[in-house]
Amino acid sequence: MSFVSIAFFVFFAVVLLSQIAVRRARARHALLLVASYVFYGWWDWRFCGLMLFLTAVAYLAGLGMEKRPGRRWILAVGVAVPLLVLFYFKYMNFFVGAFCAAFGVRRAGALRIILPVGISFYTFQSLSYTIDVYRGKLRASRDPLKFALYIAFFPQLVAGPIVKAAEFLPQLEEERGPTARRVFRGLTELFYGMFKKAVLADRMAVFADSVFGAVGAYSSATVALAVAAYAMQIYFDFSGYSDMAAGAARCLGYDLPINFNRPYVARNISQFWKRWHISLSSWLQRYLYIPLGGNRRGAARTYLNLMITMTLGGLWHGADWTFVAWGALHGLALCAHKLWAKRFPPKPGAWRRGVSTALTVAFVCLMWVFFRAENMDHALLIFRRLFAFAPGASNLSSWTLIAMA
């Protein structure tokens, strides 16, 4: 069920009215849980069982680790099971294909595996809960209803942000629910996000898709504009969904973490990753980069940890070599920035900040080519056309919002 659909607004109106009508907190939680599974099952009801299974694994692992502190085998099971499920559904075809290509094995065809919507998000949420309980930073939830609602809460279920248990479970212990002020603020956020997604992002997509679909026919200048259009499309699309999620949650009485903070005004690539998809960046830092050693084991190990974290972060977005390249190149940029900042500390000055911001945005936009391309060959074709300074079709009129509407 898309946020930008009549079905969602009918569904959300029913859920909101039920939350207003019901006074008991536990009854509201139960209704929200049912609504969340209806929302998820709208796409494919068969995968409701998968989400319930991963919820049960994390819930039982949390209880087991609290009763038997230090039992690493419980942590191993609680982490391995969600990762194996994620690997099967999202990465099995990718790694089987890579293995066959590397060893010259003939492959009959791709496995017919349907990717469950939102699996990357609720898998990461269950992992963060399990790890935090093991570390002693969070008490295990003893209420299966509240814990299931944390995993399945529909506003952020399929497109984020990734909500940590320590951010959401305490809210379920409070007397929360819709209020006039919250509903007003929430609806404002929701419709603002819908405007970003349906008006700005979808309109930019018309131009970007037309150029990337036949990139060889367009001039280099038009391809450059298409790259810029896609950079705006992905920002308005993703941040729009995050705003809609935050708005819907606020209407219901809950707060979600901010996920975007003006990323395209970042002065360097490190700052960009503190502003873009903040919930994922913080997740990767807390549960991958720091456990690998962070920056505590020397410069070489720091750069290696950055590369591992960003490459896996790229792979999290999609099972293709284009996403691996996107993540690895961002990792290289982060390493280069750390090295540069160490040798040449930043100096004050508006023109320096302007140049730094422009270079950062240019790099980020170029890297989006890998994110948008259908495969590596397509990405390389876009780059060749972009820097060939070649003539071709322009179709610049479709750049305007009026023409694209």
CSV table of C-alpha atoms in Angstrom, one decimal, residues 110-380:
chain,number,residue,atom,x,y,z
A,110,ALA,CA,17.9,-17.0,-11.6
A,111,LEU,CA,16.1,-18.4,-8.6
A,112,ARG,CA,12.5,-17.3,-8.4
A,113,ILE,CA,12.6,-15.4,-5.1
A,114,ILE,CA,10.2,-12.6,-4.3
A,115,LEU,CA,11.8,-9.9,-2.3
A,116,PRO,CA,9.6,-9.0,0.7
A,117,VAL,CA,8.9,-5.3,0.9
A,118,GLY,CA,10.7,-3.5,3.8
A,119,ILE,CA,12.7,-6.6,4.8
A,120,SER,CA,15.9,-4.6,5.1
A,121,PHE,CA,14.3,-2.1,7.5
A,122,TYR,CA,12.6,-4.5,9.9
A,123,THR,CA,15.6,-6.9,9.8
A,124,PHE,CA,17.9,-4.1,10.9
A,125,GLN,CA,15.5,-3.1,13.7
A,126,SER,CA,15.4,-6.6,15.1
A,127,LEU,CA,19.2,-6.8,14.9
A,128,SER,CA,19.7,-3.5,16.8
A,129,TYR,CA,17.4,-4.7,19.5
A,130,THR,CA,19.1,-8.0,20.0
A,131,ILE,CA,22.6,-6.4,20.1
A,132,ASP,CA,21.6,-3.7,22.5
A,133,VAL,CA,20.1,-6.2,24.9
A,134,TYR,CA,23.3,-8.3,24.8
A,135,ARG,CA,25.4,-5.2,25.4
A,136,GLY,CA,23.2,-4.3,28.4
A,137,LYS,CA,22.1,-1.0,26.9
A,138,LEU,CA,18.5,-2.0,26.8
A,139,ARG,CA,16.3,-4.2,29.0
A,140,ALA,CA,14.6,-7.1,27.1
A,141,SER,CA,10.9,-6.4,26.4
A,142,ARG,CA,8.6,-8.7,28.3
A,143,ASP,CA,5.5,-7.6,26.5
A,144,PRO,CA,5.1,-9.5,23.1
A,145,LEU,CA,2.4,-7.1,22.0
A,146,LYS,CA,4.6,-3.9,22.4
A,147,PHE,CA,7.6,-5.6,20.9
A,148,ALA,CA,5.7,-6.8,17.9
A,149,LEU,CA,4.3,-3.3,17.4
A,150,TYR,CA,7.9,-1.9,17.5
A,151,ILE,CA,8.9,-4.2,14.6
A,152,ALA,CA,5.7,-3.8,12.6
A,153,PHE,CA,4.7,-0.2,13.2
A,154,PHE,CA,3.3,0.7,9.8
A,155,PRO,CA,4.4,4.3,9.2
A,156,GLN,CA,8.1,3.4,9.0
A,157,LEU,CA,7.7,-0.3,8.1
A,158,VAL,CA,8.5,-0.3,4.4
A,159,ALA,CA,10.6,2.9,3.8
A,160,GLY,CA,12.1,3.8,7.2
A,161,PRO,CA,13.5,5.5,9.1
A,162,ILE,CA,15.2,2.6,10.9
A,163,VAL,CA,14.0,3.0,14.4
A,164,LYS,CA,16.1,1.7,17.3
A,165,ALA,CA,14.2,-0.1,20.1
A,166,ALA,CA,15.6,2.4,22.7
A,167,GLU,CA,13.9,5.2,20.7
A,168,PHE,CA,10.5,3.6,20.3
A,169,LEU,CA,9.8,1.0,23.1
A,170,PRO,CA,9.8,3.7,25.9
A,171,GLN,CA,7.1,5.6,24.0
A,172,LEU,CA,4.9,2.5,24.3
A,173,GLU,CA,5.2,2.7,28.1
A,174,GLU,CA,3.7,6.2,28.1
A,175,GLU,CA,0.1,7.3,27.8
A,176,ARG,CA,0.3,8.4,24.2
A,177,GLY,CA,-2.3,8.8,21.6
A,178,PRO,CA,-3.7,11.4,19.1
A,179,THR,CA,-4.3,14.9,20.3
A,180,ALA,CA,-5.5,17.9,18.3
A,181,ARG,CA,-2.0,19.5,18.3
A,182,ARG,CA,-0.3,16.3,17.3
A,183,VAL,CA,-2.8,15.5,14.5
A,184,PHE,CA,-2.4,19.1,13.1
A,185,ARG,CA,1.4,18.9,13.1
A,186,GLY,CA,1.4,15.3,11.8
A,187,LEU,CA,-0.9,16.0,8.9
A,188,THR,CA,1.2,19.1,8.0
A,189,GLU,CA,4.3,16.8,7.9
A,190,LEU,CA,2.4,14.1,6.0
A,191,PHE,CA,1.1,16.4,3.3
A,192,TYR,CA,4.4,18.2,3.0
A,193,GLY,CA,6.1,14.8,2.4
A,194,MET,CA,3.4,13.9,-0.1
A,195,PHE,CA,4.1,17.1,-2.0
A,196,LYS,CA,7.8,16.3,-2.1
A,197,LYS,CA,7.2,12.8,-3.3
A,198,ALA,CA,4.2,13.1,-5.7
A,199,VAL,CA,4.9,16.6,-7.1
A,200,LEU,CA,8.6,17.1,-7.0
A,201,ALA,CA,10.2,13.6,-7.0
A,202,ASP,CA,7.7,12.1,-9.5
A,203,ARG,CA,8.0,15.0,-11.8
A,204,MET,CA,11.8,14.9,-11.8
A,205,ALA,CA,11.6,11.2,-12.5
A,206,VAL,CA,9.9,11.9,-15.9
A,207,PHE,CA,12.9,13.8,-17.2
A,208,ALA,CA,15.5,11.5,-15.6
A,209,ASP,CA,13.9,8.3,-16.8
A,210,SER,CA,13.5,9.6,-20.4
A,211,VAL,CA,17.2,10.5,-20.6
A,212,PHE,CA,18.6,7.5,-18.8
A,213,GLY,CA,16.4,5.2,-20.9
A,214,ALA,CA,18.1,6.3,-24.1
A,215,VAL,CA,21.2,8.0,-22.9
A,216,GLY,CA,23.1,7.6,-26.1
A,217,ALA,CA,20.6,9.8,-28.0
A,218,TYR,CA,21.0,12.8,-25.7
A,219,SER,CA,23.7,15.5,-25.5
A,220,SER,CA,26.2,15.6,-22.7
A,221,ALA,CA,24.6,18.7,-21.3
A,222,THR,CA,21.2,17.0,-21.2
A,223,VAL,CA,22.7,13.9,-19.5
A,224,ALA,CA,24.3,16.2,-16.9
A,225,LEU,CA,20.8,17.8,-16.2
A,226,ALA,CA,19.4,14.3,-16.0
A,227,VAL,CA,22.0,13.4,-13.3
A,228,ALA,CA,21.0,16.5,-11.4
A,229,ALA,CA,17.3,15.7,-11.8
A,230,TYR,CA,17.9,12.2,-10.4
A,231,ALA,CA,19.8,13.7,-7.5
A,232,MET,CA,16.8,15.8,-6.6
A,233,GLN,CA,14.4,13.0,-7.4
A,234,ILE,CA,16.0,10.6,-4.9
A,235,TYR,CA,16.2,13.2,-2.2
A,236,PHE,CA,12.6,14.4,-2.6
A,237,ASP,CA,11.4,10.8,-2.9
A,238,PHE,CA,13.2,9.4,0.1
A,239,SER,CA,12.9,12.4,2.4
A,240,GLY,CA,9.3,12.7,1.3
A,241,TYR,CA,8.5,9.2,2.5
A,242,SER,CA,10.4,9.9,5.7
A,243,ASP,CA,8.3,13.0,6.3
A,244,MET,CA,5.1,11.1,5.6
A,245,ALA,CA,6.2,8.4,8.0
A,246,ALA,CA,7.0,10.9,10.7
A,247,GLY,CA,3.7,12.8,10.1
A,248,ALA,CA,1.6,9.6,10.3
A,249,ALA,CA,3.4,8.5,13.4
A,250,ARG,CA,2.9,11.9,15.1
A,251,CYS,CA,-0.8,11.9,14.4
A,252,LEU,CA,-1.0,8.5,16.2
A,253,GLY,CA,1.0,9.9,19.2
A,254,TYR,CA,4.5,8.7,18.4
A,255,ASP,CA,7.8,10.3,17.4
A,256,LEU,CA,10.2,9.0,14.8
A,257,PRO,CA,13.8,10.2,14.5
A,258,ILE,CA,14.8,12.7,11.8
A,259,ASN,CA,16.2,11.0,8.7
A,260,PHE,CA,17.3,13.9,6.5
A,261,ASN,CA,18.8,17.3,7.4
A,262,ARG,CA,19.6,19.4,4.3
A,263,PRO,CA,22.2,16.9,2.9
A,264,TYR,CA,22.9,18.9,-0.2
A,265,VAL,CA,24.4,21.8,1.8
A,266,ALA,CA,27.0,19.6,3.4
A,267,ARG,CA,30.5,21.0,3.2
A,268,ASN,CA,32.2,17.6,2.9
A,269,ILE,CA,31.4,14.0,2.4
A,270,SER,CA,31.6,13.2,6.1
A,271,GLN,CA,29.1,15.9,6.9
A,272,PHE,CA,26.9,14.6,4.0
A,273,TRP,CA,26.6,11.2,5.7
A,274,LYS,CA,25.6,12.9,9.0
A,275,ARG,CA,22.7,14.5,7.1
A,276,TRP,CA,21.6,11.8,4.6
A,277,HIS,CA,19.6,8.8,5.7
A,278,ILE,CA,20.6,9.5,9.3
A,279,SER,CA,19.0,6.4,10.7
A,280,LEU,CA,21.0,4.1,8.5
A,281,SER,CA,24.2,6.1,9.0
A,282,SER,CA,23.9,5.9,12.7
A,283,TRP,CA,23.0,2.2,12.6
A,284,LEU,CA,26.0,1.3,10.5
A,285,GLN,CA,28.3,3.4,12.8
A,286,ARG,CA,26.9,1.8,16.0
A,287,TYR,CA,26.6,-1.8,14.9
A,288,LEU,CA,29.2,-2.2,12.2
A,289,TYR,CA,31.9,0.5,12.2
A,290,ILE,CA,32.5,0.7,15.9
A,291,PRO,CA,32.5,-3.1,16.5
A,292,LEU,CA,35.1,-3.4,13.7
A,293,GLY,CA,37.3,-1.1,15.7
A,294,GLY,CA,36.2,2.3,14.5
A,295,ASN,CA,39.1,4.8,14.6
A,296,ARG,CA,40.7,3.2,17.7
A,297,ARG,CA,43.3,1.0,16.0
A,298,GLY,CA,45.3,3.3,13.9
A,299,ALA,CA,44.8,5.1,10.5
A,300,ALA,CA,45.1,2.0,8.3
A,301,ARG,CA,42.5,0.1,10.3
A,302,THR,CA,40.2,3.2,10.3
A,303,TYR,CA,40.3,3.4,6.5
A,304,LEU,CA,39.7,-0.3,6.2
A,305,ASN,CA,36.7,-0.1,8.6
A,306,LEU,CA,35.3,2.8,6.6
A,307,MET,CA,35.6,0.8,3.4
A,308,ILE,CA,34.0,-2.3,4.8
A,309,THR,CA,31.1,-0.3,6.4
A,310,MET,CA,30.3,1.8,3.3
A,311,THR,CA,30.6,-1.1,0.9
A,312,LEU,CA,28.2,-3.2,3.0
A,313,GLY,CA,26.0,-0.1,3.3
A,314,GLY,CA,25.9,0.1,-0.5
A,315,LEU,CA,25.0,-3.6,-0.7
A,316,TRP,CA,22.2,-3.0,1.8
A,317,HIS,CA,20.5,-0.7,-0.7
A,318,GLY,CA,20.4,-3.4,-3.4
A,319,ALA,CA,21.9,-6.6,-4.7
A,320,ASP,CA,23.9,-5.4,-7.6
A,321,TRP,CA,27.5,-4.5,-8.4
A,322,THR,CA,26.3,-0.9,-9.0
A,323,PHE,CA,25.4,-0.6,-5.3
A,324,VAL,CA,28.7,-2.2,-4.3
A,325,ALA,CA,30.5,0.4,-6.4
A,326,TRP,CA,28.4,3.2,-5.0
A,327,GLY,CA,29.2,2.3,-1.4
A,328,ALA,CA,32.9,1.6,-2.0
A,329,LEU,CA,33.4,4.9,-3.8
A,330,HIS,CA,31.7,6.7,-0.9
A,331,GLY,CA,34.0,4.8,1.4
A,332,LEU,CA,37.1,6.0,-0.6
A,333,ALA,CA,35.8,9.5,-0.4
A,334,LEU,CA,35.4,9.3,3.3
A,335,CYS,CA,38.9,8.0,3.6
A,336,ALA,CA,40.3,10.8,1.4
A,337,HIS,CA,38.4,13.4,3.4
A,338,LYS,CA,39.8,12.1,6.7
A,339,LEU,CA,43.3,12.2,5.2
A,340,TRP,CA,42.9,15.6,3.8
A,341,ALA,CA,41.4,17.1,7.0
A,342,LYS,CA,44.3,15.7,9.0
A,343,ARG,CA,46.9,17.3,6.8
A,344,PHE,CA,45.0,20.5,5.8
A,345,PRO,CA,42.7,21.6,8.6
A,346,PRO,CA,39.7,23.6,7.3
A,347,LYS,CA,40.1,27.4,7.3
A,348,PRO,CA,37.3,29.9,7.7
A,349,GLY,CA,36.0,31.8,4.7
A,350,ALA,CA,32.7,31.9,2.8
A,351,TRP,CA,34.4,31.1,-0.6
A,352,ARG,CA,36.1,28.1,0.8
A,353,ARG,CA,32.8,26.8,2.2
A,354,GLY,CA,31.1,27.4,-1.1
A,355,VAL,CA,33.8,25.6,-3.1
A,356,SER,CA,33.8,22.7,-0.6
A,357,THR,CA,30.0,22.4,-0.7
A,358,ALA,CA,30.0,22.6,-4.6
A,359,LEU,CA,32.6,19.8,-4.8
A,360,THR,CA,30.7,17.6,-2.3
A,361,VAL,CA,27.4,18.0,-4.2
A,362,ALA,CA,29.1,17.3,-7.5
A,363,PHE,CA,30.7,14.1,-6.2
A,364,VAL,CA,27.4,12.9,-4.6
A,365,CYS,CA,25.5,13.6,-7.9
A,366,LEU,CA,28.0,11.7,-9.9
A,367,MET,CA,27.8,8.7,-7.5
A,368,TRP,CA,24.0,8.7,-7.9
A,369,VAL,CA,24.7,7.4,-11.5
A,370,PHE,CA,25.6,4.0,-10.0
A,371,PHE,CA,22.5,4.1,-7.9
A,372,ARG,CA,20.2,4.8,-10.9
A,373,ALA,CA,21.9,2.7,-13.5
A,374,GLU,CA,20.4,-0.7,-14.4
A,375,ASN,CA,23.9,-2.4,-14.3
A,376,MET,CA,27.6,-1.5,-14.5
A,377,ASP,CA,27.6,-1.3,-18.3
A,378,HIS,CA,24.7,1.2,-18.2
A,379,ALA,CA,26.5,3.2,-15.5
A,380,LEU,CA,29.7,3.4,-17.6
